[in-house]
Tab-separated table of C-alpha atoms in Angstrom:
chain	number	residue	atom	x	y	z
I	5	UNK	CA	0.000	0.000	0.000
I	6	UNK	CA	1.031	3.595	-0.376
I	7	UNK	CA	1.242	5.810	2.650
I	8	UNK	CA	1.885	9.466	3.138
I	9	UNK	CA	4.680	10.721	5.293
I	10	UNK	CA	6.940	13.653	6.040
I	11	UNK	CA	8.721	15.216	3.125
I	12	UNK	CA	12.428	16.089	3.491
I	13	UNK	CA	12.372	18.609	0.692
I	14	UNK	CA	10.299	20.377	-1.892
I	15	UNK	CA	11.126	20.359	-5.563
I	16	UNK	CA	14.682	19.070	-5.933
I	17	UNK	CA	17.459	20.801	-7.741
I	18	UNK	CA	21.171	20.196	-8.157
I	19	UNK	CA	20.636	16.448	-8.468
I	20	UNK	CA	23.830	14.841	-9.742
I	21	UNK	CA	23.185	14.067	-13.436
I	22	UNK	CA	24.461	10.494	-13.120
I	23	UNK	CA	22.127	9.823	-10.173
I	24	UNK	CA	19.236	11.468	-11.995
I	25	UNK	CA	19.847	9.244	-14.992
I	26	UNK	CA	20.038	6.148	-12.791
I	27	UNK	CA	16.747	6.891	-11.032
I	28	UNK	CA	15.014	7.578	-14.329
I	29	UNK	CA	16.295	4.354	-15.868
I	30	UNK	CA	15.302	2.280	-12.835
I	31	UNK	CA	11.839	3.830	-12.748
I	32	UNK	CA	11.287	3.345	-16.480
I	33	UNK	CA	12.386	-0.289	-16.257
I	34	UNK	CA	9.837	-0.994	-13.511
I	35	UNK	CA	12.534	-2.272	-11.148
I	36	UNK	CA	11.197	-2.611	-7.618
I	37	UNK	CA	13.356	-0.559	-5.316
I	38	UNK	CA	13.350	2.093	-2.614
I	39	UNK	CA	15.893	4.366	-0.978
I	40	UNK	CA	15.442	2.589	2.312
I	41	UNK	CA	17.146	4.653	5.026
I	42	UNK	CA	18.249	8.146	6.066
I	43	UNK	CA	15.687	9.807	3.822
I	44	UNK	CA	15.786	12.917	5.987
I	45	UNK	CA	19.060	13.577	4.175
I	46	UNK	CA	17.825	12.662	0.689
I	47	UNK	CA	18.593	16.053	-0.930
I	48	UNK	CA	22.313	15.764	-0.136
I	49	UNK	CA	22.252	12.126	-1.213
I	50	UNK	CA	20.854	13.023	-4.616
I	51	UNK	CA	23.523	15.705	-4.981
I	52	UNK	CA	26.151	12.978	-4.555
I	53	UNK	CA	27.264	14.054	-1.067
I	54	UNK	CA	26.482	10.650	0.503
I	55	UNK	CA	25.835	7.070	-0.586
I	56	UNK	CA	22.643	6.208	-2.444
I	57	UNK	CA	21.268	3.354	-0.277
I	58	UNK	CA	18.979	1.403	-2.587
I	59	UNK	CA	17.082	-1.724	-1.589
I	60	UNK	CA	16.428	-3.786	-4.735
I	61	UNK	CA	13.957	-6.650	-5.031
I	62	UNK	CA	15.999	-9.820	-5.413
I	63	UNK	CA	14.141	-10.844	-8.562
I	64	UNK	CA	15.112	-7.536	-10.188
I	65	UNK	CA	18.801	-7.772	-9.248
I	66	UNK	CA	20.016	-8.782	-12.720
I	67	UNK	CA	18.091	-6.022	-14.453
I	68	UNK	CA	19.364	-3.498	-11.914
I	69	UNK	CA	22.966	-4.555	-12.516
I	70	UNK	CA	22.390	-4.245	-16.270
I	71	UNK	CA	21.265	-0.627	-15.788
I	72	UNK	CA	24.309	0.110	-13.662
I	73	UNK	CA	26.619	-1.360	-16.270
I	74	UNK	CA	24.957	0.600	-19.075
I	75	UNK	CA	25.485	3.830	-17.120
I	76	UNK	CA	29.161	3.122	-16.480
I	77	UNK	CA	28.930	2.075	-12.835
I	78	UNK	CA	31.817	-0.160	-11.779
I	79	UNK	CA	31.824	-2.427	-8.721
I	80	UNK	CA	33.786	-1.515	-5.592
I	81	UNK	CA	34.612	-3.625	-2.560
I	82	UNK	CA	35.321	-2.978	1.090
I	83	UNK	CA	39.024	-3.678	1.245
I	84	UNK	CA	40.305	-5.798	4.110
I	85	UNK	CA	36.839	-6.798	5.337
I	86	UNK	CA	34.546	-9.733	4.912
I	87	UNK	CA	32.110	-8.988	2.117
I	88	UNK	CA	28.568	-8.542	3.382
I	89	UNK	CA	26.106	-10.924	1.747
I	90	UNK	CA	23.580	-9.372	-0.628
I	91	UNK	CA	25.237	-5.936	-0.359
I	92	UNK	CA	27.171	-4.329	-3.218
I	93	UNK	CA	28.973	-1.053	-3.916
I	94	UNK	CA	29.130	0.690	-7.293
I	95	UNK	CA	30.838	3.884	-8.452
I	96	UNK	CA	30.476	5.948	-11.617
I	97	UNK	CA	32.112	9.143	-12.773
I	98	UNK	CA	29.647	11.943	-13.420
I	99	UNK	CA	31.221	13.559	-16.460
I	100	UNK	CA	29.310	16.813	-16.067
I	101	UNK	CA	30.702	17.532	-12.585
I	102	UNK	CA	33.756	15.222	-12.254
I	103	UNK	CA	32.151	13.851	-9.081
I	104	UNK	CA	31.763	10.172	-8.308
I	105	UNK	CA	28.309	8.714	-7.703
I	106	UNK	CA	28.241	5.936	-5.095
I	107	UNK	CA	25.433	3.382	-5.113
I	108	UNK	CA	25.144	1.126	-2.071
I	109	UNK	CA	22.880	-1.662	-3.302
I	110	UNK	CA	21.085	-4.003	-0.898
I	111	UNK	CA	19.171	-7.135	-1.823
I	112	UNK	CA	18.550	-7.990	1.824
I	113	UNK	CA	18.386	-5.582	4.741
I	114	UNK	CA	21.708	-6.356	6.438
I	115	UNK	CA	22.047	-3.779	9.177
I	116	UNK	CA	22.185	-3.214	12.914
I	117	UNK	CA	25.482	-2.010	14.313
I	118	UNK	CA	27.560	0.449	12.327
I	119	UNK	CA	30.515	-1.940	12.099
I	120	UNK	CA	29.476	-5.566	12.602
I	121	UNK	CA	26.177	-5.382	10.652
I	122	UNK	CA	25.188	-8.572	12.460
I	123	UNK	CA	21.448	-8.591	11.734
I	124	UNK	CA	19.286	-9.511	8.800
I	125	UNK	CA	15.957	-7.763	9.244
I	126	UNK	CA	13.447	-9.731	7.106
I	127	UNK	CA	11.540	-6.596	6.129
I	128	UNK	CA	12.421	-6.274	2.440
I	129	UNK	CA	8.829	-6.793	1.303
I	130	UNK	CA	7.560	-4.371	3.955
I	131	UNK	CA	9.882	-1.622	2.726
I	132	UNK	CA	9.226	-2.308	-0.967
I	133	UNK	CA	5.440	-2.574	-0.570
I	134	UNK	CA	4.744	0.337	1.756
I	135	UNK	CA	6.199	3.226	-0.213
I	136	UNK	CA	5.738	6.837	-1.192
I	137	UNK	CA	7.338	9.122	-3.775
I	138	UNK	CA	9.858	11.859	-3.049
I	139	UNK	CA	10.024	13.519	-6.429
I	140	UNK	CA	11.010	10.641	-8.692
I	141	UNK	CA	12.590	8.594	-5.918
I	142	UNK	CA	10.707	5.742	-4.264
I	143	UNK	CA	11.153	5.702	-0.480
I	144	UNK	CA	9.510	3.628	2.262
I	145	UNK	CA	6.429	4.912	4.027
I	146	UNK	CA	7.243	6.774	7.220
I	147	UNK	CA	6.045	3.917	9.449
I	148	UNK	CA	8.041	1.276	7.599
I	149	UNK	CA	11.205	3.377	7.734
I	150	UNK	CA	10.581	4.147	11.406
I	151	UNK	CA	10.597	0.466	12.388
I	152	UNK	CA	14.035	-0.108	10.900
I	153	UNK	CA	15.348	3.180	12.291
I	154	UNK	CA	14.334	2.389	15.880
I	155	UNK	CA	15.871	-1.085	15.786
I	156	UNK	CA	19.102	0.137	14.193
I	157	UNK	CA	19.531	2.946	16.713
I	158	UNK	CA	18.847	0.818	19.810
I	159	UNK	CA	21.238	-1.942	18.725
I	160	UNK	CA	23.953	0.722	18.431
I	161	UNK	CA	23.713	1.219	22.210
I	162	UNK	CA	24.859	-2.285	23.131
I	163	UNK	CA	28.674	-2.104	22.896
I	164	UNK	CA	31.129	0.620	23.968
I	165	UNK	CA	32.524	1.095	20.445
I	166	UNK	CA	29.083	1.359	18.862
I	167	UNK	CA	27.891	3.731	21.579
I	168	UNK	CA	30.908	5.929	20.974
I	169	UNK	CA	30.182	6.048	17.245
I	170	UNK	CA	26.534	6.790	17.989
I	171	UNK	CA	27.444	9.744	20.192
I	172	UNK	CA	29.701	11.120	17.443
I	173	UNK	CA	26.700	11.173	15.104
I	174	UNK	CA	24.348	12.671	17.682
I	175	UNK	CA	23.483	15.795	15.701
I	176	UNK	CA	22.461	13.795	12.626
I	177	UNK	CA	20.518	11.392	14.829
I	178	UNK	CA	18.509	14.209	16.405
I	179	UNK	CA	17.692	15.669	12.993
I	180	UNK	CA	16.385	12.310	11.814
I	181	UNK	CA	14.357	11.908	15.002
I	182	UNK	CA	12.720	15.306	14.487
I	183	UNK	CA	11.958	14.489	10.852
I	184	UNK	CA	10.801	10.871	11.144
I	185	UNK	CA	9.300	10.387	14.602
I	186	UNK	CA	5.818	11.778	14.089
I	187	UNK	CA	2.531	10.490	15.598
I	188	UNK	CA	1.380	9.328	12.175
I	189	UNK	CA	4.587	7.384	11.548
I	190	UNK	CA	4.341	5.812	15.003
I	191	UNK	CA	0.773	4.640	14.454
I	192	UNK	CA	1.656	3.129	11.083
I	193	UNK	CA	4.715	1.406	12.535
I	194	UNK	CA	2.617	-0.173	15.275
I	195	UNK	CA	0.271	-1.602	12.654
I	196	UNK	CA	3.123	-3.000	10.533
I	197	UNK	CA	5.284	-4.374	13.335
I	198	UNK	CA	3.218	-7.492	14.273
I	199	UNK	CA	2.999	-8.465	10.615
I	200	UNK	CA	6.627	-8.090	9.605
I	201	UNK	CA	8.642	-8.318	12.849
I	202	UNK	CA	6.637	-10.244	15.436
I	203	UNK	CA	9.920	-10.913	17.295
I	204	UNK	CA	9.684	-7.370	18.705
I	205	UNK	CA	6.654	-6.924	20.942
I	206	UNK	CA	4.585	-3.755	20.788
I	207	UNK	CA	5.425	-2.685	24.394
I	208	UNK	CA	9.158	-3.058	23.726
I	209	UNK	CA	8.908	-1.056	20.503
I	210	UNK	CA	6.893	1.719	22.177
I	211	UNK	CA	9.437	1.933	25.004
I	212	UNK	CA	12.276	2.063	22.481
I	213	UNK	CA	10.495	4.726	20.431
I	214	UNK	CA	9.883	6.901	23.486
I	215	UNK	CA	13.470	6.531	24.689
I	216	UNK	CA	14.819	7.778	21.368
I	217	UNK	CA	12.210	10.495	20.939
I	218	UNK	CA	12.662	12.201	24.328
I	219	UNK	CA	15.607	11.222	24.479
I	220	UNK	CA	15.863	9.100	27.631
I	221	UNK	CA	19.076	8.997	29.693
I	222	UNK	CA	21.877	6.960	28.156
I	223	UNK	CA	21.580	4.207	30.777
I	224	UNK	CA	17.900	3.751	29.931
I	225	UNK	CA	18.646	3.532	26.226
I	226	UNK	CA	21.399	0.976	26.861
I	227	UNK	CA	18.990	-1.225	28.833
I	228	UNK	CA	16.412	-1.014	26.064
I	229	UNK	CA	19.098	-1.745	23.477
I	230	UNK	CA	19.971	-4.974	25.289
I	231	UNK	CA	16.262	-5.921	25.375
I	232	UNK	CA	15.881	-5.252	21.656
I	233	UNK	CA	19.012	-7.239	20.881
I	234	UNK	CA	17.641	-10.157	22.890
I	235	UNK	CA	14.418	-10.050	20.857
I	236	UNK	CA	16.426	-10.075	17.630
I	237	UNK	CA	18.802	-12.913	18.557
I	238	UNK	CA	17.135	-15.203	16.027
I	239	UNK	CA	18.013	-12.759	13.233
I	240	UNK	CA	21.756	-12.546	13.854
I	241	UNK	CA	24.301	-13.510	11.207
I	242	UNK	CA	27.078	-14.558	13.579
I	243	UNK	CA	27.635	-15.593	17.171
I	244	UNK	CA	27.937	-12.501	19.420
I	245	UNK	CA	31.618	-13.222	20.086
I	246	UNK	CA	32.420	-13.253	16.393
I	247	UNK	CA	30.384	-10.091	15.910
I	248	UNK	CA	32.387	-8.315	18.621
I	249	UNK	CA	35.685	-9.431	17.076
I	250	UNK	CA	34.494	-8.142	13.703
I	251	UNK	CA	33.552	-4.862	15.347
I	252	UNK	CA	36.981	-4.448	16.923
I	253	UNK	CA	38.755	-5.352	13.694
I	254	UNK	CA	36.727	-2.884	11.650
I	255	UNK	CA	37.120	-0.152	14.248
I	256	UNK	CA	40.885	-0.658	14.270
I	257	UNK	CA	41.037	-0.577	10.477
I	258	UNK	CA	38.836	2.510	10.280
I	259	UNK	CA	40.989	4.306	12.853
I	260	UNK	CA	44.147	3.436	10.913
I	261	UNK	CA	42.601	4.783	7.725
I	262	UNK	CA	41.568	8.027	9.363
I	263	UNK	CA	45.017	8.496	10.872
I	264	UNK	CA	46.352	8.025	7.355
I	265	UNK	CA	44.089	10.795	6.096
I	266	UNK	CA	41.561	8.595	4.276
I	267	UNK	CA	37.911	8.459	5.259
I	268	UNK	CA	36.868	5.581	3.044
I	269	UNK	CA	38.260	2.080	2.770
I	270	UNK	CA	36.521	1.037	-0.416
I	271	UNK	CA	38.592	-0.292	-3.274
I	272	UNK	CA	37.828	-0.500	-6.991
I	273	UNK	CA	36.398	-3.862	-7.966
I	274	UNK	CA	39.401	-4.383	-10.223
I	275	UNK	CA	41.821	-3.751	-7.351
I	276	UNK	CA	44.091	-0.886	-6.384
I	277	UNK	CA	46.441	1.005	-8.662
I	278	UNK	CA	49.816	2.725	-8.599
I	279	UNK	CA	49.436	6.020	-10.479
I	280	UNK	CA	52.484	8.151	-11.234
I	281	UNK	CA	52.314	11.874	-11.965
I	282	UNK	CA	55.441	13.079	-13.739
I	283	UNK	CA	56.590	16.128	-15.635
I	284	UNK	CA	59.181	18.913	-15.674
I	285	UNK	CA	59.693	21.493	-12.957
I	286	UNK	CA	56.786	23.902	-12.397
I	287	UNK	CA	54.398	21.753	-14.458
I	288	UNK	CA	51.777	21.581	-11.695
I	289	UNK	CA	52.417	18.083	-10.300
I	290	UNK	CA	51.758	19.007	-6.669
I	291	UNK	CA	48.597	20.938	-7.504
I	292	UNK	CA	47.182	18.091	-9.578
I	293	UNK	CA	48.118	15.449	-7.016
I	294	UNK	CA	46.380	17.374	-4.231
I	295	UNK	CA	43.207	17.627	-6.294
I	296	UNK	CA	43.262	13.951	-7.310
I	297	UNK	CA	43.939	12.893	-3.714
I	298	UNK	CA	40.986	14.937	-2.461
I	299	UNK	CA	38.733	13.630	-5.233
I	300	UNK	CA	39.521	9.920	-4.915
I	301	UNK	CA	39.999	10.031	-1.139
I	302	UNK	CA	36.297	10.773	-0.668
I	303	UNK	CA	35.437	7.361	-2.115
I	304	UNK	CA	38.462	5.071	-1.939
I	305	UNK	CA	41.469	4.295	0.212
I	306	UNK	CA	44.214	6.559	-1.143
I	307	UNK	CA	47.873	6.963	-0.240
I	308	UNK	CA	50.217	9.607	-1.624
I	309	UNK	CA	53.970	9.120	-1.771
I	310	UNK	CA	56.945	10.994	-3.197
I	311	UNK	CA	59.073	8.658	-5.301
I	312	UNK	CA	61.444	11.494	-6.152
I	313	UNK	CA	62.358	12.107	-2.524
I	314	UNK	CA	61.627	8.826	-0.712
I	315	UNK	CA	62.066	8.449	3.052
I	316	UNK	CA	65.133	6.782	4.504
I	317	UNK	CA	65.042	3.068	5.246
I	318	UNK	CA	66.558	1.168	8.159
I	319	UNK	CA	69.609	0.543	5.965
I	320	UNK	CA	70.104	4.180	4.948
I	321	UNK	CA	69.012	5.998	8.104
I	322	UNK	CA	72.508	6.211	9.602
I	323	UNK	CA	74.229	7.316	6.351
I	324	UNK	CA	71.570	10.013	6.058
I	325	UNK	CA	72.693	11.406	9.390
I	326	UNK	CA	76.204	11.772	7.967
I	327	UNK	CA	75.130	13.578	4.792
I	328	UNK	CA	75.160	17.134	6.258
I	329	UNK	CA	78.715	16.647	7.479
I	330	UNK	CA	79.859	15.228	4.124
I	331	UNK	CA	78.242	18.115	2.244
I	332	UNK	CA	80.152	20.566	4.384
I	333	UNK	CA	83.478	18.706	4.085
I	334	UNK	CA	83.347	17.929	0.346
I	335	UNK	CA	80.830	20.333	-1.222
I	336	UNK	CA	82.034	19.588	-4.760
I	337	UNK	CA	80.790	16.015	-4.427
I	338	UNK	CA	77.233	16.891	-3.461
I	339	UNK	CA	74.648	15.192	-5.685
I	340	UNK	CA	73.182	18.523	-6.735
I	341	UNK	CA	76.613	19.757	-7.841
I	342	UNK	CA	77.244	16.617	-9.879
I	343	UNK	CA	73.826	16.787	-11.496
I	344	UNK	CA	74.325	20.477	-12.177
I	345	UNK	CA	77.501	19.516	-14.022
I	346	UNK	CA	75.367	17.345	-16.307
I	347	UNK	CA	73.797	20.506	-17.703
I	348	UNK	CA	76.967	21.863	-19.343
I	349	UNK	CA	76.087	22.928	-22.831
I	350	UNK	CA	72.851	20.986	-22.543
I	351	UNK	CA	74.830	17.693	-22.595
I	352	UNK	CA	75.755	15.551	-19.591
I	353	UNK	CA	79.361	15.776	-18.483
I	354	UNK	CA	79.837	12.144	-17.549
I	355	UNK	CA	83.488	12.471	-16.496
I	356	UNK	CA	82.466	13.777	-13.074
I	357	UNK	CA	81.817	10.689	-11.044
I	358	UNK	CA	82.729	11.110	-7.343
I	359	UNK	CA	82.502	7.964	-5.270
I	360	UNK	CA	80.271	9.658	-2.694
I	361	UNK	CA	77.856	10.511	-5.508
I	362	UNK	CA	77.803	6.856	-6.570
I	363	UNK	CA	77.072	5.690	-3.039
I	364	UNK	CA	74.325	8.275	-2.629
I	365	UNK	CA	72.802	7.216	-5.959
I	366	UNK	CA	72.642	3.592	-4.844
I	367	UNK	CA	71.098	4.649	-1.521
I	368	UNK	CA	68.467	6.642	-3.385
I	369	UNK	CA	67.697	3.700	-5.664
I	370	UNK	CA	67.290	1.455	-2.611
I	371	UNK	CA	64.940	3.956	-0.947
I	372	UNK	CA	62.857	4.284	-4.099
I	373	UNK	CA	62.583	0.514	-4.438
I	374	UNK	CA	61.522	0.268	-0.813
I	375	UNK	CA	58.801	2.923	-0.950
I	376	UNK	CA	57.482	1.643	-4.283
I	377	UNK	CA	57.502	-1.997	-3.154
I	378	UNK	CA	55.273	-0.967	-0.269
I	379	UNK	CA	53.145	1.022	-2.706
I	380	UNK	CA	52.518	-2.041	-4.867
I	381	UNK	CA	51.782	-4.121	-1.763
I	382	UNK	CA	49.131	-1.580	-0.757
I	383	UNK	CA	47.729	-1.531	-4.289
I	384	UNK	CA	47.400	-5.325	-4.262
I	385	UNK	CA	45.213	-4.895	-1.167
I	386	UNK	CA	42.975	-2.319	-2.823
I	387	UNK	CA	44.674	1.015	-2.146
I	388	UNK	CA	45.079	3.658	-4.851
I	389	UNK	CA	48.639	4.966	-4.535
I	390	UNK	CA	49.461	8.367	-6.030
I	391	UNK	CA	53.166	8.863	-6.766
I	392	UNK	CA	54.784	12.240	-7.127
I	393	UNK	CA	57.399	11.404	-9.823
I	394	UNK	CA	58.533	7.907	-10.746
I	395	UNK	CA	61.768	6.201	-11.841
I	396	UNK	CA	62.164	6.334	-15.613
I	397	UNK	CA	64.320	4.170	-17.849
I	398	UNK	CA	65.346	7.278	-19.788
I	399	UNK	CA	69.094	7.787	-19.352
I	400	UNK	CA	69.811	10.997	-17.478
I	401	UNK	CA	66.360	11.428	-15.918
I	402	UNK	CA	66.576	12.684	-12.349
I	403	UNK	CA	64.249	9.947	-11.071
I	404	UNK	CA	66.105	7.147	-12.884
I	405	UNK	CA	69.503	5.497	-12.583
I	406	UNK	CA	72.100	8.207	-12.009
I	407	UNK	CA	75.140	6.057	-12.815
I	408	UNK	CA	73.885	4.675	-16.122
I	409	UNK	CA	76.081	5.822	-18.988
I	410	UNK	CA	78.795	7.194	-16.704
I	411	UNK	CA	82.343	5.829	-17.019
I	412	UNK	CA	83.418	3.521	-14.221
I	413	UNK	CA	85.922	5.962	-12.792
I	414	UNK	CA	86.375	3.899	-9.644
I	415	UNK	CA	87.253	0.381	-10.728
I	416	UNK	CA	86.143	-2.082	-9.423
I	417	UNK	CA	84.009	-0.222	-6.879
I	418	UNK	CA	82.469	2.105	-9.445
I	419	UNK	CA	81.549	-0.743	-11.776
I	420	UNK	CA	79.982	-2.685	-8.913
I	421	UNK	CA	77.968	0.306	-7.688
I	422	UNK	CA	76.692	1.077	-11.175
I	423	UNK	CA	75.593	-2.544	-11.661
I	424	UNK	CA	73.979	-2.587	-8.222
I	425	UNK	CA	72.014	0.555	-8.960
I	426	UNK	CA	70.843	-0.916	-12.274
I	427	UNK	CA	69.672	-4.125	-10.550
I	428	UNK	CA	67.753	-2.158	-7.945
I	429	UNK	CA	65.911	-0.097	-10.527
I	430	UNK	CA	65.198	-3.258	-12.525
I	431	UNK	CA	63.347	-4.578	-9.471
I	432	UNK	CA	60.855	-1.692	-9.589
I	433	UNK	CA	57.688	-2.560	-11.480
I	434	UNK	CA	56.121	-0.190	-13.970
I	435	UNK	CA	53.200	1.863	-12.623
I	436	UNK	CA	49.637	1.040	-13.633
I	437	UNK	CA	49.201	4.505	-15.144
I	438	UNK	CA	51.438	7.486	-15.815
I	439	UNK	CA	49.973	10.983	-15.995
I	440	UNK	CA	52.655	12.893	-17.900
I	441	UNK	CA	52.235	16.644	-17.543
I	442	UNK	CA	53.616	18.752	-20.372
I	443	UNK	CA	53.964	22.470	-21.067
I	444	UNK	CA	55.971	24.672	-23.443
I	445	UNK	CA	59.373	25.717	-22.129
I	446	UNK	CA	58.465	29.401	-21.928
I	447	UNK	CA	55.395	28.572	-19.821
I	448	UNK	CA	57.474	26.377	-17.513
I	449	UNK	CA	60.077	29.115	-17.063
I	450	UNK	CA	57.404	31.692	-16.269
I	451	UNK	CA	55.780	29.408	-13.696
I	452	UNK	CA	59.139	28.713	-12.068
I	453	UNK	CA	59.855	32.442	-11.813
I	454	UNK	CA	56.481	32.978	-10.133
I	455	UNK	CA	57.034	30.333	-7.448
I	456	UNK	CA	58.107	31.253	-3.939
I	457	UNK	CA	61.026	28.812	-4.196
I	458	UNK	CA	62.535	29.010	-7.668
I	459	UNK	CA	65.016	26.690	-9.366
I	460	UNK	CA	67.937	27.967	-11.501
I	461	UNK	CA	66.810	28.639	-15.068
I	462	UNK	CA	69.465	26.360	-16.585
I	463	UNK	CA	68.303	23.554	-14.325
I	464	UNK	CA	64.682	24.068	-15.355
I	465	UNK	CA	65.635	24.047	-19.044
I	466	UNK	CA	67.625	20.846	-18.604
I	467	UNK	CA	64.858	19.099	-16.683
I	468	UNK	CA	62.336	20.201	-19.278
I	469	UNK	CA	64.388	18.678	-22.117
I	470	UNK	CA	64.685	15.363	-20.271
I	471	UNK	CA	61.022	15.249	-19.277
I	472	UNK	CA	59.796	15.418	-22.867
I	473	UNK	CA	60.673	11.791	-23.595
I	474	UNK	CA	60.438	9.899	-20.325
I	475	UNK	CA	59.896	6.149	-20.671
I	476	UNK	CA	58.230	3.821	-18.167
I	477	UNK	CA	58.393	0.361	-19.674
I	478	UNK	CA	54.971	-1.018	-20.562
I	479	UNK	CA	53.039	1.421	-18.406
I	480	UNK	CA	50.286	3.310	-20.231
I	481	UNK	CA	51.183	7.002	-20.431
I	482	UNK	CA	48.533	9.709	-20.691
I	483	UNK	CA	49.964	13.092	-21.619
I	484	UNK	CA	48.192	16.137	-20.247
I	485	UNK	CA	48.906	19.576	-21.666
I	486	UNK	CA	48.979	21.995	-18.733
I	487	UNK	CA	49.119	25.125	-20.892
I	488	UNK	CA	45.370	25.674	-20.491
I	489	UNK	CA	42.869	26.379	-17.688
I	490	UNK	CA	43.457	24.344	-14.536
I	491	UNK	CA	39.905	22.950	-14.534
I	492	UNK	CA	40.478	21.463	-17.988
I	493	UNK	CA	43.770	19.907	-16.884
I	494	UNK	CA	42.177	18.351	-13.811
I	495	UNK	CA	39.206	17.053	-15.807
I	496	UNK	CA	41.516	15.450	-18.376
I	497	UNK	CA	43.565	13.705	-15.676
I	498	UNK	CA	40.478	12.550	-13.782
I	499	UNK	CA	38.998	10.966	-16.877
I	500	UNK	CA	42.238	9.095	-17.599
I	501	UNK	CA	42.394	7.826	-14.023
I	502	UNK	CA	38.736	6.806	-14.023
I	503	UNK	CA	39.229	4.865	-17.256
I	504	UNK	CA	42.123	3.025	-15.588
I	505	UNK	CA	40.013	2.207	-12.535
């Protein structure tokens, strides 16, 4: 039956085009669905600010997936966690806005705690039958949504971790209470409850409703949460002990992700990627990387590293401590001085080959291999790794082998160090995608002059000449011309990355 209920908004605007197209296609196909929870926040959801939580009738699952595929939605998974049954994630790039639409598709109502999701509420037919329209979006009737809301909120009061997460979301909770908990919704819920969830008695539900509506003291809500959980014990997916272990594991993982600066821990269905952003000095690498990190980090687990200046390892930490002293004692053998000598007349002067430079080059190769090995390990577990610069096989490139092509001035030590450096770089796999930023030399020089920390002009010219023909093995390279508006540059790079995902 159809039922009226509170409306979270009037006529909608600013709906993300990709979401609008999805809703229209699903409606036109006659797929049975509803946006089953948090409809108080539906306007922001339709703008792409939050997940689109769609409950799909199981018999329409194949047709729904066909629509998603036709619209360019790709599957995503929750990296490092057990996949929830009958729950799927999909992402699609909205070309008009460069934003990513996130569909959280449910074929069963798997819910309860925020982390363990240890309950299957058998109310799919209730939610899909008792509906109303919010614009073009099908949502449950207020009473049907209220039943699930009350149970979800009370279960969140039954463990310390869940209670802590609940308190963090208190403001959103109170807004939903004010929007959803109306006398009409309560009356409808009481009529639906015995039919669809007879496990929860009417007196228990009324007490739970009142405790959330007032709200009651925390201790009272905890007691009621335990009572509700006891009533729902026949609907659990796992033994309580396993559920608590899952909760702790997910909480630990989520905390680690947040400490790493990433809110989400979803991964593309095809797995993680190592994406390198390369280009000459003052080509906009840092600006683009910051934008890409912000964009992808809202939906996936993202890590950003600097392969040009990698951190020290356990093996090189002590030598790093000695570098300042060596630079002061033998300034002519500093790496920057040797590299600067490579710019003479635009051609490398390969006769300058100090032993300290060779040792430092091997250390740098080792550090790059270490940071990139960890990057590929993260990518294999679903992380998208963004690399500022990347080792190139082009002779003379600043991020490649520094000893290649130089005479072995220190035999046999020099020959051994050069071979060692080559072996280390050979161990580094090619990235999954290279975004190669390009710009005319005059533009690059002007940008360098405008920076707060400028590089010598000769150095910029030399780097620019080398960066024109960088090679990265079999890695696909997408060249992006940065001599145009920044928005166009970012859009071009985003599209290339999305195609790779």
